Amino acid sequence: MAIGVAGTLYANVMSGLPRGPLAATVAAWPALAFTVASFMLERWLKSQVSTAPAAVPGVPAELNGHAHAAAELFAADLEAGRVPGIRAIRSGLHVGQDKASEVQAYLRGLTGTR
């Protein structure tokens, strides 16, 4: 990248130099402005990525928020140490068989039952 910027800067300065030092400075401005803007954008993007909220530990990403909803919906069962059945999870969360099985496995982990 540095070679490309340097080459562009050199070409711009050389094209403006026959018209005087002010023209050379004006011709160099686009390459410098682009370089500075690129670095500023890159730093801003990196800061946005590093401040993104971390995932909740212990919750598989594929549950897509169903884990929290299931924990709230079946809180009474979980407090009693019971894990709801697949049918209850499917009807309560309006999910399919596979997702209900994943949620049930997660809820088992919360209660410590097998």
PDB file of N, CA and C in Angstrom:
ATOM      1  N   MET A   1       0.822  -1.189   0.000  1.00  0.00           N
ATOM      2  CA  MET A   1       0.000   0.000   0.000  1.00  0.00           C
ATOM      3  C   MET A   1       0.870   1.258   0.000  1.00  0.00           C
ATOM      4  N   ALA A   2       1.939   1.225   0.766  1.00  0.00           N
ATOM      5  CA  ALA A   2       2.804   2.404   0.860  1.00  0.00           C
ATOM      6  C   ALA A   2       3.433   2.742  -0.494  1.00  0.00           C
ATOM      7  N   ILE A   3       3.782   1.715  -1.252  1.00  0.00           N
ATOM      8  CA  ILE A   3       4.382   1.953  -2.566  1.00  0.00           C
ATOM      9  C   ILE A   3       3.367   2.608  -3.500  1.00  0.00           C
ATOM     10  N   GLY A   4       2.128   2.143  -3.438  1.00  0.00           N
ATOM     11  CA  GLY A   4       1.082   2.735  -4.275  1.00  0.00           C
ATOM     12  C   GLY A   4       0.810   4.182  -3.918  1.00  0.00           C
ATOM     13  N   VAL A   5       0.759   4.469  -2.622  1.00  0.00           N
ATOM     14  CA  VAL A   5       0.531   5.849  -2.176  1.00  0.00           C
ATOM     15  C   VAL A   5       1.709   6.729  -2.586  1.00  0.00           C
ATOM     16  N   ALA A   6       2.932   6.212  -2.380  1.00  0.00           N
ATOM     17  CA  ALA A   6       4.117   6.995  -2.743  1.00  0.00           C
ATOM     18  C   ALA A   6       4.167   7.253  -4.248  1.00  0.00           C
ATOM     19  N   GLY A   7       3.818   6.231  -5.038  1.00  0.00           N
ATOM     20  CA  GLY A   7       3.817   6.404  -6.494  1.00  0.00           C
ATOM     21  C   GLY A   7       2.784   7.422  -6.939  1.00  0.00           C
ATOM     22  N   THR A   8       1.597   7.349  -6.355  1.00  0.00           N
ATOM     23  CA  THR A   8       0.541   8.311  -6.696  1.00  0.00           C
ATOM     24  C   THR A   8       0.934   9.722  -6.282  1.00  0.00           C
ATOM     25  N   LEU A   9       1.496   9.834  -5.086  1.00  0.00           N
ATOM     26  CA  LEU A   9       1.919  11.135  -4.590  1.00  0.00           C
ATOM     27  C   LEU A   9       3.005  11.724  -5.498  1.00  0.00           C
ATOM     28  N   TYR A  10       3.976  10.907  -5.879  1.00  0.00           N
ATOM     29  CA  TYR A  10       5.051  11.361  -6.771  1.00  0.00           C
ATOM     30  C   TYR A  10       4.500  11.817  -8.122  1.00  0.00           C
ATOM     31  N   ALA A  11       3.594  11.012  -8.691  1.00  0.00           N
ATOM     32  CA  ALA A  11       3.025  11.357  -9.998  1.00  0.00           C
ATOM     33  C   ALA A  11       2.226  12.656  -9.918  1.00  0.00           C
ATOM     34  N   ASN A  12       1.475  12.820  -8.843  1.00  0.00           N
ATOM     35  CA  ASN A  12       0.679  14.046  -8.692  1.00  0.00           C
ATOM     36  C   ASN A  12       1.577  15.272  -8.543  1.00  0.00           C
ATOM     37  N   VAL A  13       2.615  15.140  -7.720  1.00  0.00           N
ATOM     38  CA  VAL A  13       3.522  16.276  -7.514  1.00  0.00           C
ATOM     39  C   VAL A  13       4.234  16.623  -8.822  1.00  0.00           C
ATOM     40  N   MET A  14       4.700  15.608  -9.538  1.00  0.00           N
ATOM     41  CA  MET A  14       5.416  15.860 -10.798  1.00  0.00           C
ATOM     42  C   MET A  14       4.510  16.480 -11.855  1.00  0.00           C
ATOM     43  N   SER A  15       3.215  16.143 -11.840  1.00  0.00           N
ATOM     44  CA  SER A  15       2.313  16.743 -12.832  1.00  0.00           C
ATOM     45  C   SER A  15       2.002  18.198 -12.494  1.00  0.00           C
ATOM     46  N   GLY A  16       2.068  18.565 -11.217  1.00  0.00           N
ATOM     47  CA  GLY A  16       1.784  19.948 -10.838  1.00  0.00           C
ATOM     48  C   GLY A  16       3.000  20.830 -10.774  1.00  0.00           C
ATOM     49  N   LEU A  17       4.197  20.244 -10.699  1.00  0.00           N
ATOM     50  CA  LEU A  17       5.435  21.006 -10.530  1.00  0.00           C
ATOM     51  C   LEU A  17       5.723  21.993 -11.669  1.00  0.00           C
ATOM     52  N   PRO A  18       5.463  21.642 -12.936  1.00  0.00           N
ATOM     53  CA  PRO A  18       5.735  22.638 -13.994  1.00  0.00           C
ATOM     54  C   PRO A  18       4.897  23.916 -13.845  1.00  0.00           C
ATOM     55  N   ARG A  19       3.821  23.845 -13.143  1.00  0.00           N
ATOM     56  CA  ARG A  19       2.968  25.032 -12.971  1.00  0.00           C
ATOM     57  C   ARG A  19       3.295  25.802 -11.685  1.00  0.00           C
ATOM     58  N   GLY A  20       4.271  25.294 -10.899  1.00  0.00           N
ATOM     59  CA  GLY A  20       4.700  25.997  -9.699  1.00  0.00           C
ATOM     60  C   GLY A  20       4.513  25.163  -8.441  1.00  0.00           C
ATOM     61  N   PRO A  21       5.112  25.626  -7.335  1.00  0.00           N
ATOM     62  CA  PRO A  21       5.049  24.870  -6.086  1.00  0.00           C
ATOM     63  C   PRO A  21       3.629  24.782  -5.508  1.00  0.00           C
ATOM     64  N   LEU A  22       2.846  25.825  -5.696  1.00  0.00           N
ATOM     65  CA  LEU A  22       1.471  25.778  -5.191  1.00  0.00           C
ATOM     66  C   LEU A  22       0.667  24.726  -5.946  1.00  0.00           C
ATOM     67  N   ALA A  23       0.840  24.622  -7.234  1.00  0.00           N
ATOM     68  CA  ALA A  23       0.136  23.620  -8.033  1.00  0.00           C
ATOM     69  C   ALA A  23       0.581  22.215  -7.641  1.00  0.00           C
ATOM     70  N   ALA A  24       1.869  22.041  -7.332  1.00  0.00           N
ATOM     71  CA  ALA A  24       2.364  20.732  -6.904  1.00  0.00           C
ATOM     72  C   ALA A  24       1.750  20.340  -5.562  1.00  0.00           C
ATOM     73  N   THR A  25       1.629  21.313  -4.669  1.00  0.00           N
ATOM     74  CA  THR A  25       1.014  21.046  -3.359  1.00  0.00           C
ATOM     75  C   THR A  25      -0.450  20.678  -3.519  1.00  0.00           C
ATOM     76  N   VAL A  26      -1.160  21.416  -4.353  1.00  0.00           N
ATOM     77  CA  VAL A  26      -2.577  21.126  -4.593  1.00  0.00           C
ATOM     78  C   VAL A  26      -2.737  19.759  -5.255  1.00  0.00           C
ATOM     79  N   ALA A  27      -1.835  19.405  -6.154  1.00  0.00           N
ATOM     80  CA  ALA A  27      -1.906  18.111  -6.833  1.00  0.00           C
ATOM     81  C   ALA A  27      -1.618  16.963  -5.858  1.00  0.00           C
ATOM     82  N   ALA A  28      -0.796  17.208  -4.838  1.00  0.00           N
ATOM     83  CA  ALA A  28      -0.461  16.159  -3.863  1.00  0.00           C
ATOM     84  C   ALA A  28      -1.594  15.928  -2.874  1.00  0.00           C
ATOM     85  N   TRP A  29      -2.459  16.896  -2.682  1.00  0.00           N
ATOM     86  CA  TRP A  29      -3.502  16.828  -1.662  1.00  0.00           C
ATOM     87  C   TRP A  29      -4.416  15.603  -1.767  1.00  0.00           C
ATOM     88  N   PRO A  30      -4.934  15.190  -2.924  1.00  0.00           N
ATOM     89  CA  PRO A  30      -5.844  14.035  -2.967  1.00  0.00           C
ATOM     90  C   PRO A  30      -5.216  12.742  -2.444  1.00  0.00           C
ATOM     91  N   ALA A  31      -3.971  12.481  -2.791  1.00  0.00           N
ATOM     92  CA  ALA A  31      -3.315  11.256  -2.323  1.00  0.00           C
ATOM     93  C   ALA A  31      -3.133  11.287  -0.807  1.00  0.00           C
ATOM     94  N   LEU A  32      -2.744  12.424  -0.274  1.00  0.00           N
ATOM     95  CA  LEU A  32      -2.565  12.543   1.172  1.00  0.00           C
ATOM     96  C   LEU A  32      -3.902  12.446   1.902  1.00  0.00           C
ATOM     97  N   ALA A  33      -4.909  13.100   1.379  1.00  0.00           N
ATOM     98  CA  ALA A  33      -6.228  13.059   2.022  1.00  0.00           C
ATOM     99  C   ALA A  33      -6.801  11.646   2.021  1.00  0.00           C
ATOM    100  N   PHE A  34      -6.641  10.939   0.914  1.00  0.00           N
ATOM    101  CA  PHE A  34      -7.134   9.562   0.840  1.00  0.00           C
ATOM    102  C   PHE A  34      -6.417   8.669   1.843  1.00  0.00           C
ATOM    103  N   THR A  35      -5.100   8.822   1.959  1.00  0.00           N
ATOM    104  CA  THR A  35      -4.316   8.002   2.886  1.00  0.00           C
ATOM    105  C   THR A  35      -4.746   8.255   4.334  1.00  0.00           C
ATOM    106  N   VAL A  36      -4.858   9.508   4.706  1.00  0.00           N
ATOM    107  CA  VAL A  36      -5.263   9.842   6.073  1.00  0.00           C
ATOM    108  C   VAL A  36      -6.679   9.339   6.351  1.00  0.00           C
ATOM    109  N   ALA A  37      -7.584   9.532   5.416  1.00  0.00           N
ATOM    110  CA  ALA A  37      -8.968   9.064   5.604  1.00  0.00           C
ATOM    111  C   ALA A  37      -9.035   7.543   5.729  1.00  0.00           C
ATOM    112  N   SER A  38      -8.212   6.849   4.944  1.00  0.00           N
ATOM    113  CA  SER A  38      -8.189   5.386   5.011  1.00  0.00           C
ATOM    114  C   SER A  38      -7.736   4.901   6.377  1.00  0.00           C
ATOM    115  N   PHE A  39      -6.671   5.498   6.892  1.00  0.00           N
ATOM    116  CA  PHE A  39      -6.174   5.094   8.203  1.00  0.00           C
ATOM    117  C   PHE A  39      -7.170   5.434   9.308  1.00  0.00           C
ATOM    118  N   MET A  40      -7.818   6.582   9.195  1.00  0.00           N
ATOM    119  CA  MET A  40      -8.819   6.949  10.205  1.00  0.00           C
ATOM    120  C   MET A  40      -9.999   5.983  10.190  1.00  0.00           C
ATOM    121  N   LEU A  41     -10.452   5.617   8.999  1.00  0.00           N
ATOM    122  CA  LEU A  41     -11.557   4.670   8.876  1.00  0.00           C
ATOM    123  C   LEU A  41     -11.170   3.305   9.427  1.00  0.00           C
ATOM    124  N   GLU A  42      -9.962   2.866   9.125  1.00  0.00           N
ATOM    125  CA  GLU A  42      -9.492   1.570   9.621  1.00  0.00           C
ATOM    126  C   GLU A  42      -9.444   1.553  11.152  1.00  0.00           C
ATOM    127  N   ARG A  43      -8.928   2.593  11.758  1.00  0.00           N
ATOM    128  CA  ARG A  43      -8.876   2.667  13.225  1.00  0.00           C
ATOM    129  C   ARG A  43     -10.269   2.703  13.818  1.00  0.00           C
ATOM    130  N   TRP A  44     -11.184   3.436  13.205  1.00  0.00           N
ATOM    131  CA  TRP A  44     -12.551   3.506  13.706  1.00  0.00           C
ATOM    132  C   TRP A  44     -13.230   2.141  13.628  1.00  0.00           C
ATOM    133  N   LEU A  45     -13.058   1.440  12.499  1.00  0.00           N
ATOM    134  CA  LEU A  45     -13.659   0.117  12.352  1.00  0.00           C
ATOM    135  C   LEU A  45     -13.105  -0.866  13.374  1.00  0.00           C
ATOM    136  N   LYS A  46     -11.805  -0.822  13.608  1.00  0.00           N
ATOM    137  CA  LYS A  46     -11.210  -1.703  14.612  1.00  0.00           C
ATOM    138  C   LYS A  46     -11.739  -1.386  16.007  1.00  0.00           C
ATOM    139  N   SER A  47     -11.963  -0.130  16.307  1.00  0.00           N
ATOM    140  CA  SER A  47     -12.497   0.212  17.627  1.00  0.00           C
ATOM    141  C   SER A  47     -13.938  -0.260  17.775  1.00  0.00           C
ATOM    142  N   GLN A  48     -14.695  -0.276  16.686  1.00  0.00           N
ATOM    143  CA  GLN A  48     -16.071  -0.758  16.749  1.00  0.00           C
ATOM    144  C   GLN A  48     -16.120  -2.259  16.983  1.00  0.00           C
ATOM    145  N   VAL A  49     -15.221  -2.982  16.388  1.00  0.00           N
ATOM    146  CA  VAL A  49     -15.180  -4.432  16.547  1.00  0.00           C
ATOM    147  C   VAL A  49     -14.766  -4.798  17.967  1.00  0.00           C
ATOM    148  N   SER A  50     -13.794  -4.097  18.516  1.00  0.00           N
ATOM    149  CA  SER A  50     -13.295  -4.454  19.841  1.00  0.00           C
ATOM    150  C   SER A  50     -14.275  -4.088  20.936  1.00  0.00           C
ATOM    151  N   THR A  51     -15.215  -3.159  20.699  1.00  0.00           N
ATOM    152  CA  THR A  51     -16.178  -2.782  21.728  1.00  0.00           C
ATOM    153  C   THR A  51     -17.511  -3.492  21.556  1.00  0.00           C
ATOM    154  N   ALA A  52     -17.583  -4.440  20.629  1.00  0.00           N
ATOM    155  CA  ALA A  52     -18.827  -5.186  20.447  1.00  0.00           C
ATOM    156  C   ALA A  52     -19.096  -6.028  21.693  1.00  0.00           C
ATOM    157  N   PRO A  53     -20.357  -6.160  22.086  1.00  0.00           N
ATOM    158  CA  PRO A  53     -20.656  -6.942  23.281  1.00  0.00           C
ATOM    159  C   PRO A  53     -20.267  -8.395  23.093  1.00  0.00           C
ATOM    160  N   ALA A  54     -19.747  -8.968  24.138  1.00  0.00           N
ATOM    161  CA  ALA A  54     -19.337 -10.368  24.086  1.00  0.00           C
ATOM    162  C   ALA A  54     -20.559 -11.271  24.182  1.00  0.00           C
ATOM    163  N   ALA A  55     -20.430 -12.449  23.648  1.00  0.00           N
ATOM    164  CA  ALA A  55     -21.521 -13.421  23.721  1.00  0.00           C
ATOM    165  C   ALA A  55     -21.687 -13.883  25.161  1.00  0.00           C
ATOM    166  N   VAL A  56     -22.906 -14.254  25.505  1.00  0.00           N
ATOM    167  CA  VAL A  56     -23.185 -14.750  26.844  1.00  0.00           C
ATOM    168  C   VAL A  56     -22.505 -16.108  26.995  1.00  0.00           C
ATOM    169  N   PRO A  57     -21.675 -16.276  28.021  1.00  0.00           N
ATOM    170  CA  PRO A  57     -20.973 -17.546  28.153  1.00  0.00           C
ATOM    171  C   PRO A  57     -21.939 -18.684  28.451  1.00  0.00           C
ATOM    172  N   GLY A  58     -21.695 -19.809  27.842  1.00  0.00           N
ATOM    173  CA  GLY A  58     -22.520 -20.988  28.088  1.00  0.00           C
ATOM    174  C   GLY A  58     -23.732 -21.097  27.196  1.00  0.00           C
ATOM    175  N   VAL A  59     -24.044 -20.077  26.420  1.00  0.00           N
ATOM    176  CA  VAL A  59     -25.198 -20.116  25.536  1.00  0.00           C
ATOM    177  C   VAL A  59     -24.697 -20.322  24.112  1.00  0.00           C
ATOM    178  N   PRO A  60     -25.048 -21.446  23.490  1.00  0.00           N
ATOM    179  CA  PRO A  60     -24.613 -21.669  22.110  1.00  0.00           C
ATOM    180  C   PRO A  60     -25.197 -20.623  21.170  1.00  0.00           C
ATOM    181  N   ALA A  61     -24.402 -20.177  20.236  1.00  0.00           N
ATOM    182  CA  ALA A  61     -24.824 -19.126  19.304  1.00  0.00           C
ATOM    183  C   ALA A  61     -25.997 -19.571  18.441  1.00  0.00           C
ATOM    184  N   GLU A  62     -26.099 -20.861  18.138  1.00  0.00           N
ATOM    185  CA  GLU A  62     -27.164 -21.340  17.260  1.00  0.00           C
ATOM    186  C   GLU A  62     -28.558 -21.263  17.892  1.00  0.00           C
ATOM    187  N   LEU A  63     -28.630 -20.987  19.197  1.00  0.00           N
ATOM    188  CA  LEU A  63     -29.945 -20.876  19.834  1.00  0.00           C
ATOM    189  C   LEU A  63     -30.623 -19.545  19.529  1.00  0.00           C
ATOM    190  N   ASN A  64     -29.885 -18.561  19.051  1.00  0.00           N
ATOM    191  CA  ASN A  64     -30.456 -17.291  18.556  1.00  0.00           C
ATOM    192  C   ASN A  64     -31.467 -16.653  19.497  1.00  0.00           C
ATOM    193  N   GLY A  65     -31.158 -16.580  20.761  1.00  0.00           N
ATOM    194  CA  GLY A  65     -32.053 -15.938  21.716  1.00  0.00           C
ATOM    195  C   GLY A  65     -33.110 -16.854  22.282  1.00  0.00           C
ATOM    196  N   HIS A  66     -33.242 -18.052  21.758  1.00  0.00           N
ATOM    197  CA  HIS A  66     -34.235 -18.977  22.286  1.00  0.00           C
ATOM    198  C   HIS A  66     -33.878 -19.441  23.690  1.00  0.00           C
ATOM    199  N   ALA A  67     -32.594 -19.456  24.032  1.00  0.00           N
ATOM    200  CA  ALA A  67     -32.171 -19.909  25.359  1.00  0.00           C
ATOM    201  C   ALA A  67     -32.740 -18.999  26.433  1.00  0.00           C
ATOM    202  N   HIS A  68     -32.630 -17.697  26.244  1.00  0.00           N
ATOM    203  CA  HIS A  68     -33.143 -16.744  27.223  1.00  0.00           C
ATOM    204  C   HIS A  68     -34.669 -16.830  27.321  1.00  0.00           C
ATOM    205  N   ALA A  69     -35.323 -16.919  26.178  1.00  0.00           N
ATOM    206  CA  ALA A  69     -36.788 -17.015  26.175  1.00  0.00           C
ATOM    207  C   ALA A  69     -37.249 -18.292  26.871  1.00  0.00           C
ATOM    208  N   ALA A  70     -36.553 -19.393  26.634  1.00  0.00           N
ATOM    209  CA  ALA A  70     -36.923 -20.665  27.264  1.00  0.00           C
ATOM    210  C   ALA A  70     -36.695 -20.607  28.767  1.00  0.00           C
ATOM    211  N   ALA A  71     -35.596 -19.998  29.189  1.00  0.00           N
ATOM    212  CA  ALA A  71     -35.321 -19.891  30.622  1.00  0.00           C
ATOM    213  C   ALA A  71     -36.391 -19.068  31.323  1.00  0.00           C
ATOM    214  N   GLU A  72     -36.885 -18.029  30.675  1.00  0.00           N
ATOM    215  CA  GLU A  72     -37.960 -17.222  31.269  1.00  0.00           C
ATOM    216  C   GLU A  72     -39.288 -17.978  31.255  1.00  0.00           C
ATOM    217  N   LEU A  73     -39.598 -18.609  30.130  1.00  0.00           N
ATOM    218  CA  LEU A  73     -40.878 -19.286  29.966  1.00  0.00           C
ATOM    219  C   LEU A  73     -41.019 -20.476  30.916  1.00  0.00           C
ATOM    220  N   PHE A  74     -39.948 -21.211  31.088  1.00  0.00           N
ATOM    221  CA  PHE A  74     -39.998 -22.422  31.902  1.00  0.00           C
ATOM    222  C   PHE A  74     -39.273 -22.246  33.234  1.00  0.00           C
ATOM    223  N   ALA A  75     -39.252 -21.030  33.763  1.00  0.00           N
ATOM    224  CA  ALA A  75     -38.536 -20.740  35.005  1.00  0.00           C
ATOM    225  C   ALA A  75     -39.050 -21.588  36.169  1.00  0.00           C
ATOM    226  N   ALA A  76     -40.360 -21.746  36.271  1.00  0.00           N
ATOM    227  CA  ALA A  76     -40.925 -22.528  37.385  1.00  0.00           C
ATOM    228  C   ALA A  76     -40.474 -23.988  37.312  1.00  0.00           C
ATOM    229  N   ASP A  77     -40.488 -24.567  36.120  1.00  0.00           N
ATOM    230  CA  ASP A  77     -40.038 -25.945  35.957  1.00  0.00           C
ATOM    231  C   ASP A  77     -38.558 -26.079  36.300  1.00  0.00           C
ATOM    232  N   LEU A  78     -37.764 -25.125  35.842  1.00  0.00           N
ATOM    233  CA  LEU A  78     -36.326 -25.190  36.087  1.00  0.00           C
ATOM    234  C   LEU A  78     -36.004 -25.053  37.568  1.00  0.00           C
ATOM    235  N   GLU A  79     -36.758 -24.189  38.278  1.00  0.00           N
ATOM    236  CA  GLU A  79     -36.538 -24.034  39.717  1.00  0.00           C
ATOM    237  C   GLU A  79     -36.875 -25.316  40.467  1.00  0.00           C
ATOM    238  N   ALA A  80     -37.852 -26.056  39.953  1.00  0.00           N
ATOM    239  CA  ALA A  80     -38.236 -27.320  40.576  1.00  0.00           C
ATOM    240  C   ALA A  80     -37.315 -28.466  40.143  1.00  0.00           C
ATOM    241  N   GLY A  81     -36.358 -28.177  39.253  1.00  0.00           N
ATOM    242  CA  GLY A  81     -35.435 -29.201  38.800  1.00  0.00           C
ATOM    243  C   GLY A  81     -35.964 -30.045  37.663  1.00  0.00           C
ATOM    244  N   ARG A  82     -37.058 -29.597  37.041  1.00  0.00           N
ATOM    245  CA  ARG A  82     -37.646 -30.335  35.919  1.00  0.00           C
ATOM    246  C   ARG A  82     -37.279 -29.649  34.608  1.00  0.00           C
ATOM    247  N   VAL A  83     -37.016 -30.469  33.618  1.00  0.00           N
ATOM    248  CA  VAL A  83     -36.742 -29.959  32.270  1.00  0.00           C
ATOM    249  C   VAL A  83     -37.987 -30.209  31.430  1.00  0.00           C
ATOM    250  N   PRO A  84     -38.542 -29.182  30.780  1.00  0.00           N
ATOM    251  CA  PRO A  84     -39.744 -29.375  29.975  1.00  0.00           C
ATOM    252  C   PRO A  84     -39.491 -30.309  28.794  1.00  0.00           C
ATOM    253  N   GLY A  85     -40.545 -30.955  28.355  1.00  0.00           N
ATOM    254  CA  GLY A  85     -40.446 -31.866  27.228  1.00  0.00           C
ATOM    255  C   GLY A  85     -40.336 -31.123  25.904  1.00  0.00           C
ATOM    256  N   ILE A  86     -40.031 -31.897  24.883  1.00  0.00           N
ATOM    257  CA  ILE A  86     -39.868 -31.332  23.540  1.00  0.00           C
ATOM    258  C   ILE A  86     -41.161 -30.668  23.071  1.00  0.00           C
ATOM    259  N   ARG A  87     -42.293 -31.317  23.304  1.00  0.00           N
ATOM    260  CA  ARG A  87     -43.575 -30.732  22.856  1.00  0.00           C
ATOM    261  C   ARG A  87     -43.842 -29.391  23.530  1.00  0.00           C
ATOM    262  N   ALA A  88     -43.572 -29.318  24.821  1.00  0.00           N
ATOM    263  CA  ALA A  88     -43.804 -28.059  25.543  1.00  0.00           C
ATOM    264  C   ALA A  88     -42.892 -26.956  25.008  1.00  0.00           C
ATOM    265  N   ILE A  89     -41.664 -27.316  24.724  1.00  0.00           N
ATOM    266  CA  ILE A  89     -40.724 -26.317  24.194  1.00  0.00           C
ATOM    267  C   ILE A  89     -41.147 -25.882  22.798  1.00  0.00           C
ATOM    268  N   ARG A  90     -41.550 -26.843  21.967  1.00  0.00           N
ATOM    269  CA  ARG A  90     -41.982 -26.505  20.601  1.00  0.00           C
ATOM    270  C   ARG A  90     -43.177 -25.567  20.615  1.00  0.00           C
ATOM    271  N   SER A  91     -44.165 -25.869  21.439  1.00  0.00           N
ATOM    272  CA  SER A  91     -45.368 -25.022  21.457  1.00  0.00           C
ATOM    273  C   SER A  91     -45.107 -23.704  22.173  1.00  0.00           C
ATOM    274  N   GLY A  92     -44.256 -23.705  23.186  1.00  0.00           N
ATOM    275  CA  GLY A  92     -43.987 -22.476  23.936  1.00  0.00           C
ATOM    276  C   GLY A  92     -43.136 -21.486  23.167  1.00  0.00           C
ATOM    277  N   LEU A  93     -42.193 -21.999  22.411  1.00  0.00           N
ATOM    278  CA  LEU A  93     -41.284 -21.116  21.674  1.00  0.00           C
ATOM    279  C   LEU A  93     -41.593 -21.026  20.186  1.00  0.00           C
ATOM    280  N   HIS A  94     -42.526 -21.854  19.720  1.00  0.00           N
ATOM    281  CA  HIS A  94     -42.895 -21.897  18.295  1.00  0.00           C
ATOM    282  C   HIS A  94     -41.666 -22.203  17.432  1.00  0.00           C
ATOM    283  N   VAL A  95     -40.998 -23.304  17.784  1.00  0.00           N
ATOM    284  CA  VAL A  95     -39.819 -23.743  17.045  1.00  0.00           C
ATOM    285  C   VAL A  95     -40.026 -25.170  16.569  1.00  0.00           C
ATOM    286  N   GLY A  96     -39.144 -25.638  15.716  1.00  0.00           N
ATOM    287  CA  GLY A  96     -39.212 -26.998  15.202  1.00  0.00           C
ATOM    288  C   GLY A  96     -38.576 -27.999  16.148  1.00  0.00           C
ATOM    289  N   GLN A  97     -38.598 -29.240  15.723  1.00  0.00           N
ATOM    290  CA  GLN A  97     -38.090 -30.349  16.530  1.00  0.00           C
ATOM    291  C   GLN A  97     -36.602 -30.190  16.847  1.00  0.00           C
ATOM    292  N   ASP A  98     -35.818 -29.869  15.853  1.00  0.00           N
ATOM    293  CA  ASP A  98     -34.371 -29.769  16.061  1.00  0.00           C
ATOM    294  C   ASP A  98     -34.020 -28.650  17.033  1.00  0.00           C
ATOM    295  N   LYS A  99     -34.624 -27.486  16.839  1.00  0.00           N
ATOM    296  CA  LYS A  99     -34.343 -26.353  17.725  1.00  0.00           C
ATOM    297  C   LYS A  99     -34.835 -26.646  19.137  1.00  0.00           C
ATOM    298  N   ALA A 100     -35.990 -27.320  19.253  1.00  0.00           N
ATOM    299  CA  ALA A 100     -36.504 -27.682  20.570  1.00  0.00           C
ATOM    300  C   ALA A 100     -35.553 -28.644  21.280  1.00  0.00           C
ATOM    301  N   SER A 101     -34.955 -29.549  20.542  1.00  0.00           N
ATOM    302  CA  SER A 101     -33.985 -30.483  21.136  1.00  0.00           C
ATOM    303  C   SER A 101     -32.753 -29.731  21.639  1.00  0.00           C
ATOM    304  N   GLU A 102     -32.288 -28.764  20.861  1.00  0.00           N
ATOM    305  CA  GLU A 102     -31.137 -27.962  21.286  1.00  0.00           C
ATOM    306  C   GLU A 102     -31.463 -27.164  22.541  1.00  0.00           C
ATOM    307  N   VAL A 103     -32.659 -26.575  22.574  1.00  0.00           N
ATOM    308  CA  VAL A 103     -33.077 -25.800  23.745  1.00  0.00           C
ATOM    309  C   VAL A 103     -33.196 -26.714  24.955  1.00  0.00           C
ATOM    310  N   GLN A 104     -33.752 -27.901  24.766  1.00  0.00           N
ATOM    311  CA  GLN A 104     -33.902 -28.842  25.877  1.00  0.00           C
ATOM    312  C   GLN A 104     -32.526 -29.236  26.422  1.00  0.00           C
ATOM    313  N   ALA A 105     -31.564 -29.476  25.542  1.00  0.00           N
ATOM    314  CA  ALA A 105     -30.212 -29.807  25.996  1.00  0.00           C
ATOM    315  C   ALA A 105     -29.611 -28.650  26.788  1.00  0.00           C
ATOM    316  N   TYR A 106     -29.859 -27.428  26.347  1.00  0.00           N
ATOM    317  CA  TYR A 106     -29.370 -26.261  27.077  1.00  0.00           C
ATOM    318  C   TYR A 106     -30.030 -26.177  28.455  1.00  0.00           C
ATOM    319  N   LEU A 107     -31.341 -26.397  28.512  1.00  0.00           N
ATOM    320  CA  LEU A 107     -32.048 -26.332  29.788  1.00  0.00           C
ATOM    321  C   LEU A 107     -31.589 -27.446  30.729  1.00  0.00           C
ATOM    322  N   ARG A 108     -31.280 -28.603  30.180  1.00  0.00           N
ATOM    323  CA  ARG A 108     -30.727 -29.670  31.020  1.00  0.00           C
ATOM    324  C   ARG A 108     -29.406 -29.241  31.662  1.00  0.00           C
ATOM    325  N   GLY A 109     -28.615 -28.530  30.881  1.00  0.00           N
ATOM    326  CA  GLY A 109     -27.355 -28.027  31.416  1.00  0.00           C
ATOM    327  C   GLY A 109     -27.564 -27.031  32.535  1.00  0.00           C
ATOM    328  N   LEU A 110     -28.631 -26.239  32.450  1.00  0.00           N
ATOM    329  CA  LEU A 110     -28.924 -25.280  33.508  1.00  0.00           C
ATOM    330  C   LEU A 110     -29.323 -25.964  34.804  1.00  0.00           C
ATOM    331  N   THR A 111     -30.106 -27.033  34.674  1.00  0.00           N
ATOM    332  CA  THR A 111     -30.590 -27.725  35.873  1.00  0.00           C
ATOM    333  C   THR A 111     -29.614 -28.772  36.367  1.00  0.00           C
ATOM    334  N   GLY A 112     -28.677 -29.171  35.531  1.00  0.00           N
ATOM    335  CA  GLY A 112     -27.715 -30.192  35.928  1.00  0.00           C
ATOM    336  C   GLY A 112     -28.267 -31.606  35.850  1.00  0.00           C
ATOM    337  N   THR A 113     -29.406 -31.794  35.163  1.00  0.00           N
ATOM    338  CA  THR A 113     -30.000 -33.124  35.018  1.00  0.00           C
ATOM    339  C   THR A 113     -29.588 -33.720  33.685  1.00  0.00           C
ATOM    340  N   ARG A 114     -29.775 -34.984  33.585  1.00  0.00           N
ATOM    341  CA  ARG A 114     -29.471 -35.685  32.332  1.00  0.00           C
ATOM    342  C   ARG A 114     -30.705 -36.086  31.675  1.00  0.00           C
TER     343      ARG A 114
END
